[in-house]
Coordinates of C-alpha atoms in Angstrom, one line a residue:
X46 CA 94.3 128.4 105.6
X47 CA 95.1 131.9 103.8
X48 CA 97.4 130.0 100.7
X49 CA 95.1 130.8 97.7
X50 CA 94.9 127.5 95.8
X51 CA 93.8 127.9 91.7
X52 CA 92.9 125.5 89.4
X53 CA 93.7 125.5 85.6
X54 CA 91.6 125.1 82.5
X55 CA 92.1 125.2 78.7
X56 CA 89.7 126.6 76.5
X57 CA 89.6 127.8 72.3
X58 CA 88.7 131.7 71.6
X59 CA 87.7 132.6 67.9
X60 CA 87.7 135.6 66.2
X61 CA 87.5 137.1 62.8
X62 CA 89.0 140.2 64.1
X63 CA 92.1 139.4 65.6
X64 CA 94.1 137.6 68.7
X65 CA 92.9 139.8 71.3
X66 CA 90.1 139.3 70.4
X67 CA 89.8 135.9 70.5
X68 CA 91.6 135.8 73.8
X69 CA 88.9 137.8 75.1
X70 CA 86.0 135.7 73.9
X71 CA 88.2 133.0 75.7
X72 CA 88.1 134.6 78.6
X73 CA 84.1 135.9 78.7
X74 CA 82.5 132.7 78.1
X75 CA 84.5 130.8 80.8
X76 CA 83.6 134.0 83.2
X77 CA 79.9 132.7 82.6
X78 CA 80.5 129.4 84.3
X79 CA 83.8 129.9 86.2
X80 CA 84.2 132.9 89.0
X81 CA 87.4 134.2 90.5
X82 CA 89.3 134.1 86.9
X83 CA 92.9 135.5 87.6
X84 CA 95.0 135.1 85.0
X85 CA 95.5 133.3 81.6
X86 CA 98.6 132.1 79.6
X87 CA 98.2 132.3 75.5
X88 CA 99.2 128.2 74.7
X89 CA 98.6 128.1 70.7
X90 CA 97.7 130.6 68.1
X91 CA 96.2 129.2 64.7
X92 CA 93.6 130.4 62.3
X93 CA 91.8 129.4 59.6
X94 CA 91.8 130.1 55.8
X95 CA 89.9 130.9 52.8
X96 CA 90.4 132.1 49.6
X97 CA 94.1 132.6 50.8
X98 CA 92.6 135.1 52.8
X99 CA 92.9 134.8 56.8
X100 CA 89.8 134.5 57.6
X101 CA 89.4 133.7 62.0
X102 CA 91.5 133.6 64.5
X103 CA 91.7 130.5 67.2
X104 CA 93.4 130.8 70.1
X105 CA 93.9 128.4 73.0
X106 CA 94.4 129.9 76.5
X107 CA 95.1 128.3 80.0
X108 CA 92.8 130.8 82.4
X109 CA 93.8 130.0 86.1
X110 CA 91.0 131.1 89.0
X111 CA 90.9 130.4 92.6
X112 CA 89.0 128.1 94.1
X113 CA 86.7 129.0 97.1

């Protein structure tokens, strides 16, 4: 069979930087667990404040990888 076949998985990236960021934190910490990552999709965008002051950024991501 030469079809790749991927799974999907959602997981929350924070930041008190910004969005990338937090899509790339996303995206590191599943890479510790999860191989073959190949691409995400950005689902929700939120963050958290203080003070009325933005204070971190949380961002939900679906990261698709192939499966063996």
């Amino acid at each position: 069979m030469s079809d790749t076949i991927y799974k999907k998985i959602n997981i929350t990236g924070t930041s008190k930087v910004g969005i990338e960021e937090a899509v790339n934190n996303a995206i590191a910490k599943a890479g510790e667990t999860v191989h073959n990552l190949r691409w995400f999709e950005v689902k929700e965008v939120r963050g958290a404040i203080l003070d009325d002051l933005s204070v971190e950024w949380q961002v939900t991501v679906k990261i698709g990888f192939a499966l063996d």
